[in-house]
XYZ file of C-alpha atoms in Angstrom:
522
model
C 96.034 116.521 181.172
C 93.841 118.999 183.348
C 90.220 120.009 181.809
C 89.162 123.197 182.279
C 85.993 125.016 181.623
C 85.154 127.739 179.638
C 85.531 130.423 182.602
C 88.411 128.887 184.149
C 90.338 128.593 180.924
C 89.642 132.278 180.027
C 91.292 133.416 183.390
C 94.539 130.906 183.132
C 94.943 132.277 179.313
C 94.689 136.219 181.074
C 97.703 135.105 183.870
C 99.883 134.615 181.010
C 101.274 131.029 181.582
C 104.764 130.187 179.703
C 102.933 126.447 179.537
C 99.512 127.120 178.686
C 99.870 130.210 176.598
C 100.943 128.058 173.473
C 98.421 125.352 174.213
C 95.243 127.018 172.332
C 97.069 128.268 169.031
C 98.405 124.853 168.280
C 94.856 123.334 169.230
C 93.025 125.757 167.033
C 95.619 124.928 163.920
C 95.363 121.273 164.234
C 91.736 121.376 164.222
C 92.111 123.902 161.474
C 94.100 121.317 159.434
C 91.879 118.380 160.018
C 88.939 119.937 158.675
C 90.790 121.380 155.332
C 91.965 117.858 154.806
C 88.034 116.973 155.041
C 86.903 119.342 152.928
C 89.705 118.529 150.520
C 88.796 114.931 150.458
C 84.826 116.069 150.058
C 85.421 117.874 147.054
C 87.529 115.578 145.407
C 84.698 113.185 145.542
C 82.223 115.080 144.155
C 84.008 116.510 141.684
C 84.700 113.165 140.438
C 80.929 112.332 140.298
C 80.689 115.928 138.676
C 83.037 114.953 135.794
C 81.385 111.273 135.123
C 77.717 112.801 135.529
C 78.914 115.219 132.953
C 80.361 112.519 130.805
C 76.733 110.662 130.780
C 74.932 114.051 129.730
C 77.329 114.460 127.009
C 76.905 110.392 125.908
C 73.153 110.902 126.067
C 72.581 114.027 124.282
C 74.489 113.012 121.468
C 73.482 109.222 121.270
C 77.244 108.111 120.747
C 79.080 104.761 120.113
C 82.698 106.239 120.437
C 84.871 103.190 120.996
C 87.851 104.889 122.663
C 85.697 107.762 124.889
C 82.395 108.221 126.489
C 83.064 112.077 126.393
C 81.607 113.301 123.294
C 80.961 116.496 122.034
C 77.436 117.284 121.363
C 76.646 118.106 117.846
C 77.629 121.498 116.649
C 80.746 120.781 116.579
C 80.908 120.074 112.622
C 80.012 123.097 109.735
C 78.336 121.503 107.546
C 78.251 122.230 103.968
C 75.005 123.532 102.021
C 72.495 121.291 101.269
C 68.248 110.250 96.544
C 70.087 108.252 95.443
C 67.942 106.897 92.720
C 67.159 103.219 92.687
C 67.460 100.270 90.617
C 64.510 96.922 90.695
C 67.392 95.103 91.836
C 68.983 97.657 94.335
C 66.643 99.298 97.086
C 67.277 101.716 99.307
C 64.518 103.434 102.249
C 64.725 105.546 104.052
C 62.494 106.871 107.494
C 61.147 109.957 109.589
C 60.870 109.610 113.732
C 60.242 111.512 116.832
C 62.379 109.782 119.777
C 65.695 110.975 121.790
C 69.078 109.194 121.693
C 70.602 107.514 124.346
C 74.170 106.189 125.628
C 75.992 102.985 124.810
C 78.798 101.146 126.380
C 81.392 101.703 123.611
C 83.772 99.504 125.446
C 81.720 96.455 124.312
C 81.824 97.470 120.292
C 83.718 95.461 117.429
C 86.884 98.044 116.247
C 89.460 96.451 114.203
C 90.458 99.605 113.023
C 94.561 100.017 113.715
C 93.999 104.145 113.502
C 93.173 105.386 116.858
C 89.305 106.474 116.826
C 88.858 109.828 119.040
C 86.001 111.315 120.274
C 85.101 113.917 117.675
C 82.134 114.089 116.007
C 83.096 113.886 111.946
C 80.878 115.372 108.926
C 80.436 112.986 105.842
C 78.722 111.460 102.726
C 77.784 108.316 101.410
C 77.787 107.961 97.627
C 77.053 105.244 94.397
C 77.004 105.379 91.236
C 73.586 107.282 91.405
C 75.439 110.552 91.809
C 77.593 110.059 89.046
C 81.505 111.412 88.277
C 81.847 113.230 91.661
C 84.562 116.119 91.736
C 86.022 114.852 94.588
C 88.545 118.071 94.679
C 84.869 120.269 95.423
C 83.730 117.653 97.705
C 87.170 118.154 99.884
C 87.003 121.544 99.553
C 83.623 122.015 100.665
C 84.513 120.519 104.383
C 83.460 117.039 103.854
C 85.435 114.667 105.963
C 85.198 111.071 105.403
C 82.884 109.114 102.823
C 81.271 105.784 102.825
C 81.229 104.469 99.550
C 79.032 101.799 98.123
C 81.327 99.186 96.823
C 78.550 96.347 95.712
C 75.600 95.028 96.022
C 73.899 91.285 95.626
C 70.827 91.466 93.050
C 67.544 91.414 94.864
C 65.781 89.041 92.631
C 68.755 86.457 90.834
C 71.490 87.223 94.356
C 74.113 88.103 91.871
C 77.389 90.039 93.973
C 78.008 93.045 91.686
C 80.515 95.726 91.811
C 79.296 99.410 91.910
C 80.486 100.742 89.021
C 82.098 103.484 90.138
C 83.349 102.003 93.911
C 86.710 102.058 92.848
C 86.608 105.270 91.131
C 85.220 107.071 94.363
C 87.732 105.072 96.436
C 90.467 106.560 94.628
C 89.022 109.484 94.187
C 88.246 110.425 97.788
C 91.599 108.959 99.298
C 94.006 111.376 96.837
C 91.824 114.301 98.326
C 92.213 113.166 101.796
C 88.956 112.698 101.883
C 88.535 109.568 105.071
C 86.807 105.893 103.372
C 84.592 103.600 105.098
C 82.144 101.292 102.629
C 78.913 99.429 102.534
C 77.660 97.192 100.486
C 73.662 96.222 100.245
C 73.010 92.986 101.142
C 70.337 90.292 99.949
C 71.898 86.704 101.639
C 69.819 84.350 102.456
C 71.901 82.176 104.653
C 74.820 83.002 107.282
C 77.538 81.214 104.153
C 75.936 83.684 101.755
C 76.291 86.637 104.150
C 80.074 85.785 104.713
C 80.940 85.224 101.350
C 79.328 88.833 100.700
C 81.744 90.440 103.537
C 84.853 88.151 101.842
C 83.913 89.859 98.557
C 83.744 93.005 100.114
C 87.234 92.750 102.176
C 89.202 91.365 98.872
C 87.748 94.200 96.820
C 88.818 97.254 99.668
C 92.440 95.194 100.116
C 94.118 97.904 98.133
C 92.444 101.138 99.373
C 92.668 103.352 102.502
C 90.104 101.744 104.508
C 89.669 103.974 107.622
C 85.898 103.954 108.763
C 83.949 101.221 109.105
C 82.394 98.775 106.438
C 78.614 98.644 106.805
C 76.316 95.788 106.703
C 72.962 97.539 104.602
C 69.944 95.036 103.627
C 66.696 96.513 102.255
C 63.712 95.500 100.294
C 63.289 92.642 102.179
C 59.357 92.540 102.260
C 58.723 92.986 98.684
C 57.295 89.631 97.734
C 59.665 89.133 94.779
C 62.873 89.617 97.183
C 64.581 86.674 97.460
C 64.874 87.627 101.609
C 60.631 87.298 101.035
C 60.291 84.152 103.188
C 63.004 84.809 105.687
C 62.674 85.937 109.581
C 63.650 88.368 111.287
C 65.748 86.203 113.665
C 67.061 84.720 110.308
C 67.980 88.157 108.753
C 69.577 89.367 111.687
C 71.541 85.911 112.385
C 72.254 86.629 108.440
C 73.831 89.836 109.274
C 75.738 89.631 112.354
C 77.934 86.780 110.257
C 78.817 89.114 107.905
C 79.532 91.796 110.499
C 81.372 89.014 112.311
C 83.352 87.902 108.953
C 84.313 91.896 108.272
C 85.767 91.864 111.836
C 88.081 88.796 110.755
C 89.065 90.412 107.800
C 90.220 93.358 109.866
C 87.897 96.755 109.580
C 85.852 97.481 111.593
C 82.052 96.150 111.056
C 78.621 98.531 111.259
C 75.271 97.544 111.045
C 72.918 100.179 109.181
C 68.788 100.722 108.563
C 66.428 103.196 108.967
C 65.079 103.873 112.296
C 61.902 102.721 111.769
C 63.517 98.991 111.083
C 65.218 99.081 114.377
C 63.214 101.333 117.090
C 61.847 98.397 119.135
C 63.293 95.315 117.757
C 61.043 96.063 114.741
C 62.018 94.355 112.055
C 65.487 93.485 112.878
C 67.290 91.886 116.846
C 68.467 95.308 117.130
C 69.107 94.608 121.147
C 71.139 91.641 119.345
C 73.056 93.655 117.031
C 73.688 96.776 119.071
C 75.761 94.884 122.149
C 78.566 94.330 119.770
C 78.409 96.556 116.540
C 78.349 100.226 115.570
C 75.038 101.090 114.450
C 74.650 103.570 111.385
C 70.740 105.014 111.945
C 68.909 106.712 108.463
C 66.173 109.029 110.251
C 65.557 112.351 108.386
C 64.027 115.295 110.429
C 61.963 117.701 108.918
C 64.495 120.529 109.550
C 67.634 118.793 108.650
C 71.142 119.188 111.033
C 72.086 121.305 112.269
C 69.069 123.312 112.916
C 68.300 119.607 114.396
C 71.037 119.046 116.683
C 70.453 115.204 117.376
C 68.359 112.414 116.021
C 65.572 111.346 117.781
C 66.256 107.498 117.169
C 66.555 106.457 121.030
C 68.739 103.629 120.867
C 72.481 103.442 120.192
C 73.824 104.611 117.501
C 77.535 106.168 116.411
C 76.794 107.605 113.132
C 73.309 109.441 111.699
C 72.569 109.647 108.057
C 70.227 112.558 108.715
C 69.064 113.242 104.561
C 69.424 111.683 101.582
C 68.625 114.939 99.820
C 72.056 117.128 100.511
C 73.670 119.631 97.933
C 76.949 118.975 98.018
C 80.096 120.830 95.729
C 81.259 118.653 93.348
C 78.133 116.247 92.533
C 75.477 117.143 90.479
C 72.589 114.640 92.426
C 71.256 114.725 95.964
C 73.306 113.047 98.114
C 73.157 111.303 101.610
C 74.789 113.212 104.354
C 75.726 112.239 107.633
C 77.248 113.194 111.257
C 79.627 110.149 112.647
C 79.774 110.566 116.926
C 83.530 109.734 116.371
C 86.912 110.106 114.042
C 90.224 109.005 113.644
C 93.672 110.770 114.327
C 95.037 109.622 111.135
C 94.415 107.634 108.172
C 94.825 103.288 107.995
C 97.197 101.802 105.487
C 95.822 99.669 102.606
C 95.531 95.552 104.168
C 97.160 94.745 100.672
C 100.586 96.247 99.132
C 99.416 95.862 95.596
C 99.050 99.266 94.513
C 95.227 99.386 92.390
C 95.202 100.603 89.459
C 94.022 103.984 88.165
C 90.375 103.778 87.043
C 88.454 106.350 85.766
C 84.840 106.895 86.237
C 81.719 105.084 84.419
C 80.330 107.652 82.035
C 76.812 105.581 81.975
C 77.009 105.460 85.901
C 73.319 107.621 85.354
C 72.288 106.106 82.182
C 70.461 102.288 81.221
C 72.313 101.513 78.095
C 70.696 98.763 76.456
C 73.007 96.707 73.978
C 73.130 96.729 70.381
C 75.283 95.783 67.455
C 74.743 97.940 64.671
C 76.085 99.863 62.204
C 75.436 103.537 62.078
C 76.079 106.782 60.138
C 75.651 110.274 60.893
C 72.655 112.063 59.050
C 74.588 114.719 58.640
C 77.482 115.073 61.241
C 77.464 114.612 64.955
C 80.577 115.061 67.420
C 81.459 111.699 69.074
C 81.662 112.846 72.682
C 84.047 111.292 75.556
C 80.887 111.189 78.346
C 77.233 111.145 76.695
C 76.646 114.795 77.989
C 76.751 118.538 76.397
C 77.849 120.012 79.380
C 82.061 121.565 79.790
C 82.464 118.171 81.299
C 82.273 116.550 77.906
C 85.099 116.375 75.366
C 84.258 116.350 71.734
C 87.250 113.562 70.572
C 85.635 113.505 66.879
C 82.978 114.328 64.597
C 81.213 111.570 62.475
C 80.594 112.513 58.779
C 77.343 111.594 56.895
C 78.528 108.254 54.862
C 81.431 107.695 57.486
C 80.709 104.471 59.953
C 80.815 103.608 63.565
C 79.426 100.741 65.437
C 76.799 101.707 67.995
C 76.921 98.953 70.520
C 74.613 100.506 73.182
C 71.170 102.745 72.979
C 69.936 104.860 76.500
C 66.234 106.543 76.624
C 67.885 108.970 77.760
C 68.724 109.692 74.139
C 72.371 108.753 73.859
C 73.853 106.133 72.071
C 76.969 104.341 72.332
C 79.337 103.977 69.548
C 82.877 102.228 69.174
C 84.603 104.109 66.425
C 88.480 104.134 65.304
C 89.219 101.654 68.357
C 87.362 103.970 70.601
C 84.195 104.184 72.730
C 82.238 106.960 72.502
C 78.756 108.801 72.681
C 76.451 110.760 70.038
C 73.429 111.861 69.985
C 71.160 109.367 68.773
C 68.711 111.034 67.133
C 71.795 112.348 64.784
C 72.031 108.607 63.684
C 70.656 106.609 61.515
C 71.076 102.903 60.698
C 70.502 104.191 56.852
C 73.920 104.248 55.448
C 72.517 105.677 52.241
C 70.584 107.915 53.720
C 70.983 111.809 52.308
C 70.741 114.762 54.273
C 67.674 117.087 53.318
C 68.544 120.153 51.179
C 67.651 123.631 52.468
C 64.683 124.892 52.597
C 63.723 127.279 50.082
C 62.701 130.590 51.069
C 59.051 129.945 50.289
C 59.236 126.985 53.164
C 61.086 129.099 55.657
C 58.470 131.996 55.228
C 56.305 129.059 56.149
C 57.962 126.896 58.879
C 58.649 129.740 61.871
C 61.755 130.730 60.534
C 61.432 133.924 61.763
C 61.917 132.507 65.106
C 65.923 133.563 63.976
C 67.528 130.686 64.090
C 69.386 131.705 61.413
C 69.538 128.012 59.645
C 66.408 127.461 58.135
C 65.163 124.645 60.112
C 61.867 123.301 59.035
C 59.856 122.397 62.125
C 56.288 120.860 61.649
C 54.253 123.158 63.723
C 52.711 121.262 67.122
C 51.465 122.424 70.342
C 52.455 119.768 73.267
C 53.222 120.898 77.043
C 56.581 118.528 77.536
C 59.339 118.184 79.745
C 62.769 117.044 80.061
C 63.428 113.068 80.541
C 66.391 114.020 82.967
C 67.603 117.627 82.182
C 68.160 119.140 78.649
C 69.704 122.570 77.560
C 67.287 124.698 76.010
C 69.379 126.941 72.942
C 69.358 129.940 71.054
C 69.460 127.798 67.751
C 68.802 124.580 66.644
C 72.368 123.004 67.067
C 75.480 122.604 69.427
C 77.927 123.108 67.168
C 77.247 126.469 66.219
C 79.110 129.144 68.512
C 76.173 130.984 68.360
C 73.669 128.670 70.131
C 74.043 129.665 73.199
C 72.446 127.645 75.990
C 69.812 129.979 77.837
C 68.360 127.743 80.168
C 68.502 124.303 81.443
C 65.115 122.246 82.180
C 64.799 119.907 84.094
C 62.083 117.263 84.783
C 59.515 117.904 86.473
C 59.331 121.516 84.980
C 56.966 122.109 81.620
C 57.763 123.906 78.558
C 55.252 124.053 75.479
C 56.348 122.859 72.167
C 55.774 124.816 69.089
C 57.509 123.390 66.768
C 59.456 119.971 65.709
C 62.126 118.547 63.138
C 61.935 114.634 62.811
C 65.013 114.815 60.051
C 67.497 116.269 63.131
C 65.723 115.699 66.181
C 64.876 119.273 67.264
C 62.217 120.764 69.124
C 61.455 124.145 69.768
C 59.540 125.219 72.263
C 58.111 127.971 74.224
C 60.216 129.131 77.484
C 59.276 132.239 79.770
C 58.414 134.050 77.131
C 61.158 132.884 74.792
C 61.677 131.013 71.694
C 64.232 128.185 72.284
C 65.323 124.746 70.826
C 66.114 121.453 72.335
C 66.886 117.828 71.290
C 63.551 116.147 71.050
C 64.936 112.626 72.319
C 65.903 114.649 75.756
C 61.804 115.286 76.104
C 58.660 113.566 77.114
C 55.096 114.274 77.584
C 54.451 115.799 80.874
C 50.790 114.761 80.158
C-alpha cells in the first residue's frame, strides 16, 4: 500500500477518489474501536482494585472476623436499645478500658461449625447469668435485642467444681421462644488440656437440646489471684489450656470463640493471642468512656468479630446492668437443636440474686406473714398463702438479704424473716394503749399504733427496699412511695424489734420500711 504525507493525502481526499475516499473513515473507526476496547479493559481493572480496596476499608474500620465475607458494614448499622454482673469468690469476671484501632482478619482461616449460614451483618446483643435475675425475655425481644450469649456454667475457682448457672436453662428457653438468637459461654478455671475438654464436653451435652446458633465462648478470669487454682500456671499453659477446649467445642459441632478483656490480649499480654486469633473468633471486653454508638468501633487493634463494649447497659426486661455487645456478623436463620430430646420446661431460680444459707427449722409467724412465690414485694411476686401465728412451716434456708425460705403444705416458699420466729409459743404484743401511742410517734398516721423505740441512724438499703405509707404490706393503704436503693441514705427515726419495722425520714417525709432490708451506711 502507497504512503502518503500529510499534504499529499489532503489533495487525493479533495479529487474525490471512488478507492481512497472510503479509506480514512474506516481507518479513523478502527482506531476508534481499539482504543474503547482499551479504555474498557482499563477501567475494568481498576474498578476491581476499587471494589477490594473498598472491601479492606470496610474490614479495617470495623475490626471484623465475618467467616463468610470480608465486606462488612461499619457500625451504625444496629439501634441499639437504652442503656455488672455481680460476682461470686468463686466466679470472676473483669473487665478493661483502651485506646487502640481495630484491624482486619482473614476470616477464611476461622473455626465455624455452625450449619446456619453466617452473613455479613453486624448483630446487636447481650450476655446474661444468673446475676441479672428472672429476665422478661418478651421486653428484651421487644426492645431490639438480637441474639444472647448465655452463661451456661462455670468451674469453681478455688475447689474446680463444673457447676450449672442456675438459670442457663431458663434463659435458653427463654430467649429461643422469643426468637431471641443463643450462643453460650462458660468461665473456665482448667488446669490441664483433659480438664479444659471435659469443660467444653460438659458444655456441648448441656446445649444438646437448645437452639444453639452463635458461638460458644471459651471465658477464663481470675487467674492471678494467688488462691486461683490457675495461680501457678503459664501463659503458654493457659492458652494451650484453652485452644483444647475451643478445639473440643469445634468437634462437638458449634462454633468455638475465645473471649477476655483487651487488656489480656493487646500484645500477647497475658494470653498467645497471635496463637489463638489464626483459628478462632475472638470476643474483645473493652469499654469506652462514651459507650456505642456515640463510639462507633473499639479501639482493641487486633482481630476481633464481636465487642462487649459495657457491662453496665439498661436493658427492658431485666432489672440489673447488663453486658451489651455488637457481633461484626449474623446468621440468616436459626440452627436446629444437635439433640431431638425436647428439654424440659424450667422455670427460673427465684434466689438467682440471693445467698440462701441452709437451715432446718421450725418456724411460726409472730403474727401472720404471706408466704410469697419469689422472696420479693414487688407485682412480680404472688402471695400463694398467709402463715397464721401458732400455724408451722419449715424454714430450710435464711438470706441477709432478709428473706427466708420456708417449705410449707408440700410447697417452697418465701416470708419475710423478720415476721418469724423460731418461738412457737410466742404471743403477739397487744395494742398499745393510747397513753403509749401519744408517746411512740403515732402521730406519724400510720393509723395502727405501732410502737417504734425512737433512734436516730443515717441507713440504707442492703439491696433495694420499698419505703411505705404504713408500717405493713398487707394493708391496701400502705402505699409504696419510694424505693431506696443502696448506696442512697435515709435517716431512721424510729424502730419496732416485735415486727421488724423501721421508719425513717425520706425527702421530707415520714415513711416505713422492713428493718432486715437496711444497714448502716456508716
Amino acid at each position: 500500500m502507497k504512503k502518503f504525507d500529510d499534504d499529499l493525502e489532503f489533495e487525493s481526499l479533495n479529487e474525490d477518489s471512488r478507492d481512497s475516499r472510503f479509506v480514512l473513515p474506516i481507518i479513523i473507526v478502527a482506531v476508534l474501536l481499539v482504543i474503547v476496547i482499551a479504555a474498557l479493559v482499563l477501567i475494568g481493572k481498576n474498578g476491581k482494585n476499587k471494589d477490594t480496596s473498598a472491601d479492606l476499608v470496610a474490614t479495617e474500620q470495623s475490626g471484623t472476623t465475618g467467616e463468610e465475607t470480608q465486606n462488612t458494614e461499619v457500625m451504625g448499622a444496629v439501634e441499639a436499645t437504652e442503656s455488672a454482673a455481680e460476682t461470686d469468690a468463686d466466679d470472676p469476671q473483669g473487665s478493661s478500658m483502651g485506646n487502640e484501632t481495630g484491624a482486619s482478619v482473614d476470616v477464611t482461616a476461622l473455626l465455624s461449625a455452625g450449619s446456619v449460614a453466617e452473613s455479613g451483618e453486624t448483630t446487636f446483643g447481650i450476655d446474661v447469668a444468673r446475676y441479672q435475675g428472672t429476665i422478661d425475655w418478651s421486653q428484651v425481644a421487644a426492645s431490639g435485642v438480637q441474639f444472647a450469649m448465655i452463661r451456661v456454667g462455670y468451674r469453681t475457682q478455688k475447689t474446680g467444681e463444673i457447676v450449672a448457672d442456675s438459670n442457663a436453662k431458663y434463659n435458653m428457653q427463654e430467649a429461643q421462644a422469643n426468637g431471641i438468637k443463643v450462643g453460650a459461654y462458660f468461665f473456665s478455671t482448667a488446669v490441664t488440656a483433659e480438664e479444659a475438654v471435659q469443660e467444653a464436653d460438659w458444655v456441648a451435652d448441656y446445649i444438646s437440646q437448645y437452639q444453639i446458633t452463635y458461638p460458644v465462648a471459651f471465658n477464663c478470669e481470675g487467674f492471678e489471684n494467688a488462691d486461683s487454682r490457675q495461680y501457678a500456671m503459664t501463659q503458654s499453659e493457659r492458652t494451650d489450656m484453652a485452644i483444647a477446649f475451643l478445639n473440643e467445642i469445634y468437634n462437638r459441632g458449634y462454633t468455638p470463640m475465645f473471649y477476655a478483656a483487651k487488656n489480656e490480649m493487646l500484645g500477647d499480654a497475658k494470653w498467645d493471642t497471635s496463637r489463638i486469633e489464626k483459628t478462632y473468633k475472638i470476643w474483645v471486653s473493652q469499654y469506652p468512656s462514651v459507650p456505642y454508638p456515640q463510639t462507633a468501633q473499639s479501639d482493641y487493634t487486633g482481630t476481633h468479630a464481636m465487642w462487649q463494649y459495657t457491662n453496665q447497659g439498661t436493658v427492658a426486661g431485666i432489672s440489673k446492668p447488663v453486658d451489651v455487645d455488637i457481633a461484626y456478623f449474623g446468621y440468616a436463620g436459626t440452627a436446629d437443636a444437635k439433640s431431638d430430646v425436647t428439654p424440659e420446661t424450667v422455670g427460673a431460680d427465684a434466689e438467682a440474686l440471693m445467698n440462701f444459707s441452709d437451715v432446718n427449722e421450725t418456724v411460726t409467724a409472730k403474727q401472720s406473714t404471706n408466704l410469697r412465690n419469689i422472696p420479693s414485694q414487688g407485682s412480680d411476686a404472688t402471695v400463694v398463702a398467709t402463715l397464721q401465728n401458732g400455724e408451722t412451716a419449715t424454714r430450710t434456708g435464711v438470706s441477709s438479704s432478709g428473706w427466708s425460705r420456708v417449705s410449707y403444705n408440700g410447697q417452697t416458699l418465701y416470708a419475710v424473716s423478720s415476721y418469724l420466729t423460731t418461738d412457737l409459743g410466742y404471743t403477739a404484743p397487744a395494742a398499745n394503749t393510747a397513753a403509749e401511742t401519744t408517746t411512740d410517734g403515732s402521730g406519724s398516721g400510720d393509723g395502727l399504733k405501732t410502737k417504734f423505740t425512737a433512734c436516730n441512724d443515717v441507713v440504707t438499703a442492703k439491696i433495694e427496699v420499698n419505703l411505705r405509707t404504713l408500717p405493713s404490706v398487707t394493708n391496701p393503704d400502705a402505699a409504696v412511695v419510694a424505693v431506696l436503693k443502696n448506696g442512697e441514705t435515709v435517716t431512721r427515726t424510729g424502730i419496732n424489734t416485735d415486727y421488724g419495722w423501721s421508719r425513717v425520714d425520706y425527702n421530707g417525709q415520714t415513711l416505713y420500711c422492713v428493718s432486715s432490708y437496711l444497714t448502716s451506711a456508716q
